[in-house]
Amino acid sequence: MKNIRNFCIIAHIDHGKSTLADRLLEYTGTITDREKQDQLLDDMDLERERGITIKSHAIQMDYEYEGEQYTLNLIDTPGHVDFSYEVSRSIAACEGALLIVDAAQSIQAQTISNLYLALENDLEIIPVLNKVDLPSANPEEVTDDIVDLLGCDASEVIPASGKTGFGVEDILKAIIERVPAPKGNPEAPLQALIFDSVYNSYRGVETYFRVMNGEIRKGQRIQFMATGNEYFADEVGTLKLKQEPKQVIKTGDVGYLITGIKAASEVKVGDTITDAKKPTDGAIEGFEDVKPMVFAGIYPVDTEDYEELRNSMEKLQLNDASLVFQPESSAALGFGFRCGFLGMLHLEIIQERLEREFDMTVITTVPNVSYHAYTNKEPDEIILVNNPSDLPDPSKLNRVEEPYIKASIITKADFIGPVMSLCIEKRGQITNQTYLTQDRVELNFDMPLAEIVFDFYDRLKTVSKGYASFDYAPIGMRTSKLVKVDVLLNGQNVDALSALLHADNAYNIGKRMCEKLKELIPRQQFDIPIQAAIGSKIISRETVKALRKDVTAKCYGGDISRKRKLLEKQKKGKKRMRQVGNVEIPQQAFMAVLKLND
């Protein structure tokens, strides 16, 4: 055990985490020249294109230092805020963390939030200053920032470059010297923490775990404590670039387990594995079920593809247990699914994977969050509202609560004004403002989650010219004055365009929705009224004018009554047409509602 080191890497998006991991693998000889490729631990095309880690990975390296063999387990973590629960479990499986900061961009919001997670778990932090070879790098200043943040000594910050490989040896040396060896009792009953799982279409779910106490053997009967299910350990082993089967994985080490489980939902990240015959006394703390934060409807463009979409969603769920969905139908879009996601990035990724991996073109409705509604009849009974149509009738409604978050935004001092006015427009209340350095400020806001799922992130990047970084954590439910805004087309309610909005913004957004739809809906032979309504009260109206045929063209001169007779006849025809005519809504209209400010 004394020669095992378990560590993770924490960094903001695009600070060179995956590239540095590549260099560590090369330097320790874990991969050969033939296996080399950039961002080796990111297997999805999406991860490579966007330069983000979506799924965390683990890999074991062997390294000889001062004549002794050491086993280094790198447990990679995703950097994005949507996956913060996965990050917290990966951190719980480690004793140390490399804190990577870009020498050109300095400290960003996600670095700080993941750093606090690591400090809560008492991890040994090794600060690394990456990308020092860039012409725009500012190593002295950024080193001072890191020293202020961590309270460490400037000599402890390791300068490195993931691209050239400079400083990699110093990092490995620091991991061995500074990160403590794992503690645990090899004689105790088995207790192992699940920090990740991946789905393999041939072998079922592969569970990645870290042994806290005891040991796990091939063929042993094991139990998952959160679900209570028992399985046989068909295969255990360590995670090199390819899996290496072993007979036993001992205390402190990291490995994988194959039990032939077919459903990803049976393996919960953060669960404890123990021996079925001699179980451990208590589960490892910190386990929770992953809760979706953002809900949206996903519908096939062609209703005939509904079954195909269901199959695609089920296959995606095998890979991604945090995706939840249930069937629903809409008058405007036919049959589809109501899906729950961890956040906006998660929604984007699922939508993109459906298109790439399964060739499914889908329509996504306006994303919204989960509200709690209370009625007058039973004031204590909570009605979960994931869809605007679930909201009880306003006459029976007592109050509605919506989820709030604590947002932390780090930006340059020049952009404080625009960032603040954006957050206040989104109903945010400022709680704190701290100057990290002379020209970098951290702003904290309490704001409703619903305001962020719309277009907040894009607009934040716009007002700060790309310099602001953003991170958030949920802080619970608060009572709010919410109303349901319906959109009526030709007098018909289009349920897919309904939205739950704050009463103060309802008129404004309703008006903008009507204007946007007027641009997108093609003209018909009859007038189409587009209305936004709260209950039975119309708050805004636009009209798409009819295409008219000039019926009076054949009347040259003569009495006006002849022309009027023809026009009246045309008017009757239009009226009849409007009663039976139905309006086709183009697909862009559903997406346009998301981009009202463009």
Coordinates of C-alpha atoms in Angstrom, one line a residue:
M1 CA 0.0 0.0 0.0
K2 CA 2.8 2.4 0.8
N3 CA 3.8 2.6 -2.9
I4 CA 0.3 3.4 -4.3
R5 CA -0.7 7.0 -5.1
N6 CA -4.3 7.9 -6.1
F7 CA -4.7 11.4 -7.6
C8 CA -7.0 13.4 -9.8
I9 CA -6.7 16.5 -12.0
I10 CA -8.9 19.5 -11.4
A11 CA -8.9 22.4 -13.9
H12 CA -11.3 24.8 -15.7
I13 CA -12.3 23.9 -19.3
D14 CA -9.4 24.3 -21.8
H15 CA -6.6 24.7 -19.2
G16 CA -4.8 21.7 -20.7
K17 CA -5.9 18.9 -18.4
S18 CA -6.2 16.1 -21.1
T19 CA -2.9 17.2 -22.8
L20 CA -1.0 17.0 -19.5
A21 CA -2.5 13.6 -18.8
D22 CA -1.2 12.4 -22.2
R23 CA 2.3 13.5 -21.2
L24 CA 2.1 11.7 -17.9
L25 CA 1.1 8.5 -19.7
E26 CA 4.0 8.8 -22.2
Y27 CA 6.6 9.7 -19.5
T28 CA 5.7 6.7 -17.4
G29 CA 5.8 4.4 -20.4
T30 CA 2.1 3.4 -20.0
I31 CA 1.5 3.9 -23.7
T32 CA 3.8 3.0 -26.7
D33 CA 4.6 5.4 -29.6
R34 CA 2.1 3.4 -31.7
E35 CA -0.8 4.1 -29.3
K36 CA -0.1 7.8 -29.0
Q37 CA -2.8 10.3 -29.9
D38 CA -3.9 13.7 -28.6
Q39 CA -6.5 13.7 -25.7
L40 CA -6.0 9.9 -25.3
L41 CA -8.4 9.6 -22.3
D42 CA -11.3 11.3 -24.2
D43 CA -12.9 8.6 -26.4
M44 CA -15.9 10.4 -27.7
D45 CA -15.7 12.4 -30.9
L46 CA -17.7 15.1 -29.2
E47 CA -15.1 15.4 -26.4
R48 CA -12.3 15.8 -28.9
E49 CA -14.1 18.4 -31.0
R50 CA -15.2 20.6 -28.1
G51 CA -12.1 20.0 -26.1
I52 CA -14.1 19.1 -23.0
T53 CA -14.2 15.9 -20.8
I54 CA -17.7 14.6 -20.6
K55 CA -17.1 11.2 -19.1
S56 CA -14.4 10.8 -16.4
H57 CA -11.7 8.1 -16.9
A58 CA -9.3 6.2 -14.8
I59 CA -5.9 4.8 -15.8
Q60 CA -3.0 3.2 -13.9
M61 CA 0.7 4.1 -14.4
D62 CA 3.8 2.3 -13.1
Y63 CA 6.8 4.5 -12.3
E64 CA 10.2 3.8 -10.9
Y65 CA 11.5 6.5 -8.5
E66 CA 14.7 6.2 -6.5
G67 CA 14.9 2.5 -7.1
E68 CA 11.4 1.7 -6.0
Q69 CA 8.3 0.8 -8.1
Y70 CA 5.3 3.0 -7.6
T71 CA 1.7 2.5 -8.8
L72 CA 0.0 5.8 -9.8
N73 CA -3.8 5.8 -10.3
L74 CA -5.0 8.8 -12.3
I75 CA -8.7 9.3 -11.8
D76 CA -9.7 11.9 -14.4
T77 CA -12.7 14.2 -13.7
P78 CA -15.0 16.1 -16.0
G79 CA -14.6 19.9 -15.7
H80 CA -18.1 21.1 -16.4
V81 CA -20.5 22.2 -13.7
D82 CA -23.3 19.9 -14.9
F83 CA -21.2 16.9 -13.8
S84 CA -20.2 18.2 -10.3
Y85 CA -21.6 15.1 -8.5
E86 CA -19.3 12.8 -10.6
V87 CA -16.4 15.1 -9.8
S88 CA -17.2 14.9 -6.1
R89 CA -17.1 11.0 -6.2
S90 CA -13.9 11.0 -8.2
I91 CA -12.3 13.3 -5.6
A92 CA -13.5 11.1 -2.8
A93 CA -11.6 8.2 -4.3
C94 CA -8.2 10.1 -4.2
E95 CA -5.7 11.4 -1.7
G96 CA -4.2 14.1 -3.8
A97 CA -5.1 16.5 -6.7
L98 CA -3.2 18.3 -9.3
L99 CA -4.6 21.8 -9.6
I100 CA -3.9 23.0 -13.1
V101 CA -4.0 26.7 -13.9
D102 CA -3.4 28.1 -17.4
A103 CA -0.5 30.7 -17.3
A104 CA -2.3 32.8 -19.9
Q105 CA -5.9 32.8 -18.4
S106 CA -5.2 32.6 -14.7
I107 CA -7.8 31.2 -12.2
Q108 CA -11.4 30.6 -13.4
A109 CA -14.7 29.9 -11.7
Q110 CA -14.7 26.1 -12.1
T111 CA -11.2 25.8 -10.8
I112 CA -12.2 27.4 -7.6
S113 CA -15.4 25.4 -7.1
N114 CA -13.6 22.0 -7.7
L115 CA -10.8 23.1 -5.5
Y116 CA -13.2 23.7 -2.6
L117 CA -14.6 20.2 -3.2
A118 CA -11.0 18.8 -3.0
L119 CA -10.2 20.7 0.2
E120 CA -13.4 19.4 1.8
N121 CA -12.1 15.9 1.2
D122 CA -8.7 16.8 2.7
L123 CA -6.8 16.2 -0.5
E124 CA -3.2 17.2 -0.8
I125 CA -3.2 19.9 -3.5
I126 CA -0.2 20.2 -6.0
P127 CA -0.5 23.4 -7.9
V128 CA 0.7 23.2 -11.6
L129 CA 1.2 26.3 -13.8
N130 CA 0.5 25.0 -17.3
K131 CA 1.2 26.4 -20.8
V132 CA 4.2 28.4 -19.6
D133 CA 5.7 28.1 -23.2
L134 CA 2.9 30.3 -24.7
P135 CA 4.0 33.8 -25.8
S136 CA 0.9 35.3 -23.9
A137 CA 1.8 33.5 -20.7
N138 CA 2.2 35.5 -17.5
P139 CA 3.8 33.1 -15.1
E140 CA 4.9 35.5 -12.3
E141 CA 1.5 37.1 -11.9
V142 CA -0.5 33.9 -12.1
T143 CA 1.9 32.2 -9.6
D144 CA 1.0 35.0 -7.2
D145 CA -2.7 34.4 -7.8
I146 CA -2.2 30.7 -7.0
V147 CA -0.2 31.5 -3.8
D148 CA -3.0 33.9 -2.7
L149 CA -5.7 31.3 -3.3
L150 CA -4.0 28.3 -1.7
G151 CA -1.8 30.1 0.9
C152 CA 1.1 27.9 -0.3
D153 CA 4.7 28.8 -1.0
A154 CA 5.6 30.1 -4.5
S155 CA 8.3 27.4 -4.7
E156 CA 5.6 24.7 -4.5
V157 CA 4.0 25.8 -7.8
I158 CA 5.4 23.6 -10.6
P159 CA 5.8 25.3 -14.0
A160 CA 5.0 22.9 -16.8
S161 CA 3.8 22.7 -20.4
G162 CA 1.5 19.9 -21.6
K163 CA 2.5 20.5 -25.2
T164 CA 6.3 20.3 -24.9
G165 CA 6.4 18.0 -21.9
F166 CA 8.4 20.5 -19.8
G167 CA 8.0 19.9 -16.0
V168 CA 6.4 16.5 -16.3
E169 CA 9.2 14.9 -14.3
D170 CA 8.8 17.4 -11.5
I171 CA 5.0 16.7 -11.4
L172 CA 5.6 12.9 -11.0
K173 CA 8.2 13.6 -8.3
A174 CA 5.7 15.8 -6.5
I175 CA 2.9 13.2 -6.7
I176 CA 5.2 10.6 -5.1
E177 CA 6.7 12.9 -2.4
R178 CA 3.6 15.0 -1.5
V179 CA 0.5 12.8 -2.0
P180 CA 0.0 10.5 1.0
A181 CA -0.3 6.7 0.5
P182 CA -3.8 5.4 0.9
K183 CA -5.0 4.4 4.4
G184 CA -7.3 1.4 5.1
N185 CA -7.4 -1.9 6.8
P186 CA -6.6 -4.9 4.5
E187 CA -8.1 -7.3 7.2
A188 CA -11.5 -5.6 7.4
P189 CA -14.6 -6.7 5.4
L190 CA -14.6 -5.4 1.8
Q191 CA -15.6 -1.7 1.4
A192 CA -15.1 -0.1 -2.1
L193 CA -16.4 3.2 -3.6
I194 CA -17.9 3.2 -7.1
F195 CA -16.7 6.4 -8.8
D196 CA -17.8 5.6 -12.4
S197 CA -19.3 3.0 -14.7
V198 CA -19.2 2.5 -18.5
Y199 CA -21.4 0.3 -20.7
N200 CA -19.9 -2.3 -22.9
S201 CA -22.3 -3.8 -25.4
Y202 CA -20.7 -7.3 -25.1
R203 CA -20.0 -7.5 -21.3
G204 CA -22.6 -5.3 -19.7
V205 CA -21.8 -2.6 -17.3
E206 CA -18.1 -2.2 -16.2
T207 CA -17.9 -0.7 -12.7
Y208 CA -14.9 1.4 -11.7
F209 CA -14.1 1.3 -8.0
R210 CA -11.5 2.2 -5.4
V211 CA -11.0 -0.3 -2.5
M212 CA -11.2 1.5 0.9
N213 CA -10.9 -1.5 3.2
G214 CA -10.4 -5.3 2.6
E215 CA -10.0 -6.8 -0.9
I216 CA -12.1 -8.0 -3.8
R217 CA -11.4 -11.3 -5.4
K218 CA -12.5 -12.9 -8.7
G219 CA -15.6 -15.1 -8.2
Q220 CA -16.5 -13.5 -4.9
R221 CA -20.2 -12.9 -4.1
I222 CA -20.6 -9.1 -3.6
Q223 CA -23.4 -6.7 -2.8
F224 CA -24.1 -3.1 -3.8
M225 CA -25.4 -1.4 -0.7
A226 CA -27.6 1.4 -2.2
T227 CA -29.6 -1.0 -4.3
G228 CA -29.2 -4.1 -2.1
N229 CA -28.5 -6.3 -5.2
E230 CA -26.1 -9.2 -5.1
Y231 CA -23.8 -10.4 -7.9
F232 CA -20.8 -12.6 -8.7
A233 CA -17.5 -10.8 -9.5
D234 CA -17.0 -12.5 -12.9
E235 CA -13.8 -10.5 -13.5
V236 CA -11.8 -7.9 -11.6
G237 CA -8.6 -6.2 -12.8
T238 CA -6.7 -2.9 -13.1
L239 CA -7.2 -0.2 -15.7
K240 CA -4.2 0.2 -17.9
L241 CA -4.9 1.5 -21.5
K242 CA -6.5 -1.9 -21.9
Q243 CA -8.0 -3.8 -19.0
E244 CA -5.7 -6.2 -17.3
P245 CA -7.6 -9.0 -15.4
K246 CA -6.2 -9.9 -11.9
Q247 CA -7.2 -12.4 -9.2
V248 CA -7.5 -9.9 -6.5
I249 CA -7.5 -6.1 -6.0
K250 CA -6.3 -5.0 -2.5
T251 CA -6.8 -2.1 -0.2
G252 CA -6.0 1.4 -1.6
D253 CA -6.0 0.3 -5.2
V254 CA -8.3 1.2 -8.1
G255 CA -9.8 -1.3 -10.5
Y256 CA -12.7 -2.4 -12.6
L257 CA -15.4 -5.1 -12.0
I258 CA -17.6 -7.0 -14.4
T259 CA -20.7 -8.7 -13.1
G260 CA -22.8 -9.0 -16.3
I261 CA -25.2 -6.2 -15.2
K262 CA -27.2 -5.1 -18.2
A263 CA -28.8 -1.8 -17.0
A264 CA -26.7 1.2 -16.2
S265 CA -29.3 2.4 -13.6
E266 CA -28.4 -0.6 -11.3
V267 CA -24.9 0.7 -10.8
K268 CA -25.1 4.1 -9.0
V269 CA -22.0 6.3 -8.8
G270 CA -21.1 6.8 -5.1
D271 CA -22.5 3.5 -4.0
T272 CA -20.5 1.1 -1.8
I273 CA -19.5 -2.5 -2.8
T274 CA -19.2 -5.0 0.0
D275 CA -18.9 -8.8 0.6
A276 CA -22.4 -10.4 0.5
K277 CA -21.5 -13.0 3.2
K278 CA -19.5 -10.6 5.5
P279 CA -20.8 -7.1 4.8
T280 CA -19.1 -4.0 6.1
D281 CA -20.8 -2.0 9.0
G282 CA -21.5 1.2 7.1
A283 CA -21.6 2.6 3.5
I284 CA -19.2 5.2 2.4
E285 CA -20.7 8.7 3.1
G286 CA -21.7 11.1 0.4
F287 CA -23.9 8.9 -1.8
E288 CA -27.0 10.5 -3.4
D289 CA -29.2 9.8 -6.4
V290 CA -28.4 12.1 -9.3
K291 CA -31.3 14.5 -9.7
P292 CA -32.1 16.1 -13.1
M293 CA -32.2 19.9 -13.0
V294 CA -33.5 20.8 -16.4
F295 CA -36.5 19.3 -18.3
A296 CA -37.3 19.5 -22.0
G297 CA -39.5 17.7 -24.4
I298 CA -37.8 15.7 -27.2
Y299 CA -40.0 14.9 -30.2
P300 CA -39.2 13.1 -33.5
V301 CA -39.7 15.4 -36.5
D302 CA -41.7 12.7 -38.2
T303 CA -44.2 11.1 -35.8
E304 CA -43.6 7.7 -37.4
D305 CA -40.1 7.7 -35.9
Y306 CA -41.5 7.6 -32.4
E307 CA -40.6 3.9 -31.7
E308 CA -37.1 4.4 -33.3
L309 CA -36.6 7.4 -31.0
R310 CA -37.6 5.3 -27.9
N311 CA -35.0 2.6 -28.9
S312 CA -32.3 5.3 -29.4
M313 CA -33.1 6.8 -25.9
E314 CA -32.9 3.4 -24.2
K315 CA -29.5 2.7 -25.8
L316 CA -28.3 6.2 -24.7
Q317 CA -29.5 5.5 -21.2
L318 CA -27.3 2.4 -21.1
N319 CA -24.3 4.7 -21.5
D320 CA -25.6 7.6 -19.4
A321 CA -27.6 6.7 -16.3
S322 CA -28.3 10.3 -15.4
L323 CA -30.6 10.7 -18.4
V324 CA -34.3 10.2 -17.3
F325 CA -37.3 10.2 -19.7
Q326 CA -41.0 9.4 -19.8
P327 CA -43.4 9.3 -22.8
E328 CA -45.7 12.4 -23.3
S329 CA -47.8 13.7 -26.1
S330 CA -48.4 17.2 -27.4
A331 CA -51.2 18.4 -29.6
A332 CA -48.7 20.3 -31.7
L333 CA -45.9 17.8 -32.0
G334 CA -47.5 14.4 -31.5
F335 CA -45.8 11.7 -29.4
G336 CA -42.4 12.3 -27.8
F337 CA -40.6 12.2 -24.4
R338 CA -40.2 14.4 -21.4
C339 CA -36.5 14.2 -20.5
G340 CA -34.6 15.3 -17.4
F341 CA -31.0 16.5 -17.8
L342 CA -28.3 17.5 -15.3
G343 CA -27.9 20.9 -17.0
M344 CA -27.8 22.7 -20.4
L345 CA -24.5 21.2 -21.5
H346 CA -25.9 17.7 -20.8
L347 CA -29.1 18.5 -22.9
E348 CA -26.9 19.7 -25.8
I349 CA -24.7 16.6 -25.6
I350 CA -27.7 14.2 -25.6
Q351 CA -29.3 16.0 -28.5
E352 CA -26.1 15.9 -30.5
R353 CA -25.5 12.2 -29.7
L354 CA -29.0 11.3 -30.8
E355 CA -28.2 13.0 -34.2
R356 CA -24.8 11.5 -34.6
E357 CA -25.0 8.0 -33.2
F358 CA -28.6 7.2 -34.1
D359 CA -29.3 9.5 -37.1
M360 CA -32.4 10.9 -35.3
T361 CA -33.4 14.5 -36.1
V362 CA -35.4 15.8 -33.1
I363 CA -37.3 18.9 -32.0
T364 CA -36.5 20.0 -28.5
T365 CA -39.0 22.2 -26.7
V366 CA -38.1 25.1 -24.4
P367 CA -36.2 23.7 -21.5
N368 CA -37.6 24.4 -18.1
V369 CA -36.9 23.4 -14.5
S370 CA -38.9 21.5 -11.9
Y371 CA -41.2 23.6 -9.7
H372 CA -43.2 22.8 -6.6
A373 CA -46.9 23.9 -6.6
Y374 CA -49.1 24.0 -3.6
T375 CA -52.9 24.1 -3.9
N376 CA -55.5 25.8 -1.5
K377 CA -57.2 22.5 -0.9
E378 CA -54.2 20.8 0.7
P379 CA -51.5 23.4 1.4
D380 CA -48.9 20.8 2.4
E381 CA -49.3 18.6 -0.6
I382 CA -46.5 19.2 -3.2
I383 CA -47.3 18.9 -6.9
L384 CA -44.2 18.4 -8.9
V385 CA -44.4 20.6 -12.1
N386 CA -41.9 19.5 -14.8
N387 CA -44.1 20.7 -17.6
P388 CA -46.1 23.9 -17.9
S389 CA -49.3 21.9 -18.6
D390 CA -49.0 20.3 -15.1
L391 CA -49.5 23.6 -13.3
P392 CA -52.9 23.6 -11.4
D393 CA -55.6 26.1 -12.3
P394 CA -54.7 29.6 -11.1
S395 CA -57.9 29.8 -9.0
K396 CA -56.9 26.7 -7.0
L397 CA -53.2 27.7 -6.7
N398 CA -51.8 28.7 -3.3
R399 CA -48.2 29.3 -4.2
V400 CA -45.4 28.1 -6.5
E401 CA -41.7 27.5 -5.4
E402 CA -38.9 27.5 -7.8
P403 CA -35.3 26.2 -7.5
Y404 CA -32.6 28.8 -6.7
I405 CA -28.9 28.6 -7.3
K406 CA -25.8 30.3 -5.9
A407 CA -23.9 31.6 -9.0
S408 CA -20.2 32.5 -8.9
I409 CA -18.9 34.6 -11.8
I410 CA -15.2 35.6 -12.2
T411 CA -14.5 38.4 -14.7
K412 CA -12.2 41.2 -15.4
A413 CA -12.9 44.4 -13.5
D414 CA -13.8 46.3 -16.7
F415 CA -16.9 44.1 -17.2
I416 CA -18.5 44.4 -13.7
G417 CA -21.2 46.8 -14.9
P418 CA -22.6 44.7 -17.9
V419 CA -22.3 41.4 -15.9
M420 CA -24.2 42.9 -13.0
S421 CA -27.0 44.3 -15.1
L422 CA -27.4 41.0 -16.9
C423 CA -27.7 39.1 -13.6
I424 CA -30.2 41.7 -12.2
E425 CA -32.2 41.4 -15.4
K426 CA -32.3 37.7 -14.7
R427 CA -33.8 38.4 -11.2
G428 CA -30.4 37.8 -9.5
Q429 CA -29.5 39.3 -6.1
I430 CA -25.9 40.1 -5.5
T431 CA -24.6 38.5 -2.2
N432 CA -20.9 39.1 -2.4
Q433 CA -18.2 40.8 -4.5
T434 CA -14.5 40.0 -4.0
Y435 CA -11.4 41.3 -5.8
L436 CA -9.1 38.3 -6.3
T437 CA -6.5 40.6 -7.9
Q438 CA -6.5 44.2 -9.0
D439 CA -8.4 43.5 -12.2
R440 CA -10.2 40.2 -11.5
V441 CA -13.4 40.1 -9.5
E442 CA -15.5 37.3 -8.2
L443 CA -19.3 38.1 -8.0
N444 CA -21.8 35.9 -6.1
F445 CA -25.5 36.0 -6.9
D446 CA -28.6 34.2 -5.7
M447 CA -30.7 33.6 -8.8
P448 CA -33.5 31.4 -10.1
L449 CA -32.3 28.4 -12.0
A450 CA -35.0 28.9 -14.6
E451 CA -33.4 32.2 -15.8
I452 CA -30.1 30.4 -16.5
V453 CA -31.5 27.6 -18.7
F454 CA -32.7 30.1 -21.3
D455 CA -29.8 32.0 -22.9
F456 CA -27.8 33.2 -19.8
Y457 CA -24.5 31.5 -20.6
D458 CA -24.3 32.9 -24.2
R459 CA -25.2 36.4 -23.1
L460 CA -22.6 36.3 -20.2
K461 CA -19.9 35.5 -22.7
T462 CA -21.1 38.3 -25.0
V463 CA -21.2 41.1 -22.4
S464 CA -17.8 40.1 -21.0
K465 CA -16.2 39.5 -24.5
G466 CA -15.6 35.9 -23.5
Y467 CA -13.7 36.7 -20.3
A468 CA -16.3 35.7 -17.6
S469 CA -16.3 32.2 -16.2
F470 CA -19.4 30.9 -14.5
D471 CA -20.2 28.2 -12.0
Y472 CA -23.2 27.4 -9.8
A473 CA -24.6 25.2 -7.0
P474 CA -28.2 24.7 -6.0
I475 CA -29.4 26.3 -2.8
G476 CA -33.0 25.1 -2.5
M477 CA -36.5 26.2 -3.3
R478 CA -38.0 29.7 -2.8
T479 CA -41.6 31.0 -3.2
S480 CA -42.0 32.9 -6.5
K481 CA -44.8 34.7 -8.4
L482 CA -45.0 32.5 -11.5
V483 CA -47.6 32.5 -14.3
K484 CA -48.2 30.2 -17.2
V485 CA -48.0 32.0 -20.6
D486 CA -49.8 30.2 -23.5
V487 CA -49.4 30.9 -27.2
L488 CA -52.5 30.7 -29.3
L489 CA -52.3 30.4 -33.1
N490 CA -55.6 31.0 -34.9
G491 CA -57.3 30.6 -31.5
Q492 CA -55.8 27.2 -30.9
N493 CA -53.4 26.7 -27.9
V494 CA -50.0 25.4 -29.0
D495 CA -48.9 23.5 -25.9
A496 CA -45.3 23.0 -27.0
L497 CA -44.7 26.8 -26.8
S498 CA -46.2 27.3 -23.3
A499 CA -43.8 28.5 -20.7
L500 CA -43.8 29.2 -16.9
L501 CA -42.5 32.8 -16.4
H502 CA -42.2 35.3 -13.6
A503 CA -45.1 37.6 -13.5
D504 CA -42.9 40.7 -14.0
N505 CA -41.3 39.3 -17.3
A506 CA -44.4 37.6 -18.7
Y507 CA -45.7 40.6 -20.7
N508 CA -42.3 41.3 -22.2
I509 CA -41.5 37.7 -23.2
G510 CA -45.0 37.1 -24.4
K511 CA -44.7 40.1 -26.7
R512 CA -41.3 39.0 -28.0
M513 CA -42.6 35.5 -28.6
C514 CA -45.5 36.8 -30.8
E515 CA -43.1 39.0 -32.8
K516 CA -40.7 36.2 -33.4
L517 CA -43.4 33.8 -34.5
K518 CA -44.9 36.4 -36.8
E519 CA -41.5 36.4 -38.7
L520 CA -41.3 32.6 -38.9
I521 CA -44.9 31.5 -39.7
P522 CA -45.5 31.6 -43.5
R523 CA -48.5 33.6 -44.8
Q524 CA -51.7 31.6 -45.6
Q525 CA -54.9 32.4 -47.6
F526 CA -56.4 33.8 -44.3
D527 CA -55.3 36.1 -41.5
I528 CA -53.6 34.2 -38.6
P529 CA -53.8 35.9 -35.2
I530 CA -50.8 35.0 -32.9
Q531 CA -51.7 35.7 -29.2
A532 CA -49.9 35.3 -25.9
A533 CA -52.3 34.7 -23.0
I534 CA -52.2 34.3 -19.2
G535 CA -55.3 32.2 -18.4
S536 CA -58.1 33.8 -20.4
K537 CA -56.4 37.3 -20.5
I538 CA -54.7 38.1 -23.8
I539 CA -51.5 40.1 -23.2
S540 CA -50.1 40.4 -26.7
R541 CA -51.2 39.9 -30.3
E542 CA -49.6 40.0 -33.7
T543 CA -51.3 39.1 -37.0
V544 CA -49.8 37.3 -40.0
K545 CA -51.7 39.0 -42.9
A546 CA -53.4 36.9 -45.5
L547 CA -52.3 36.6 -49.1
R548 CA -55.1 38.2 -51.1
K549 CA -56.1 37.7 -54.7
D550 CA -57.2 41.0 -56.4
V551 CA -60.8 40.1 -57.1
T552 CA -61.7 43.6 -58.3
A553 CA -59.3 43.5 -61.2
K554 CA -62.1 42.9 -63.7
C555 CA -64.2 46.0 -62.7
Y556 CA -63.2 48.9 -64.9
G557 CA -64.9 52.1 -63.6
G558 CA -68.6 51.8 -62.8
D559 CA -70.4 51.7 -59.5
I560 CA -68.5 51.1 -56.3
S561 CA -71.2 48.7 -55.1
R562 CA -70.0 46.1 -57.7
K563 CA -66.6 46.1 -56.2
R564 CA -68.0 46.0 -52.7
K565 CA -70.1 42.9 -53.6
L566 CA -67.0 41.1 -54.8
L567 CA -65.0 42.0 -51.8
E568 CA -67.8 40.9 -49.4
K569 CA -67.9 37.6 -51.2
Q570 CA -64.2 37.1 -50.8
K571 CA -64.4 38.1 -47.1
K572 CA -67.0 35.3 -46.5
G573 CA -64.7 32.8 -48.2
K574 CA -61.7 33.8 -46.0
K575 CA -63.8 33.5 -42.9
R576 CA -64.9 30.0 -43.7
M577 CA -61.3 29.1 -44.6
R578 CA -60.1 30.4 -41.3
Q579 CA -62.6 28.2 -39.4
V580 CA -61.4 25.0 -41.0
G581 CA -57.8 26.0 -41.8
N582 CA -55.0 24.7 -39.6
V583 CA -51.6 26.4 -39.3
E584 CA -48.4 24.5 -39.9
I585 CA -45.6 25.6 -37.5
P586 CA -42.1 25.5 -39.0
Q587 CA -39.5 23.6 -36.9
Q588 CA -37.4 26.8 -36.5
A589 CA -40.2 28.4 -34.5
F590 CA -39.7 26.0 -31.5
M591 CA -36.0 26.7 -31.5
A592 CA -36.4 30.5 -32.0
V593 CA -38.1 30.8 -28.7
L594 CA -34.8 30.0 -27.0
K595 CA -33.0 32.9 -28.8
L596 CA -35.4 35.7 -28.2
N597 CA -32.6 38.3 -27.8
D598 CA -30.9 37.7 -31.2

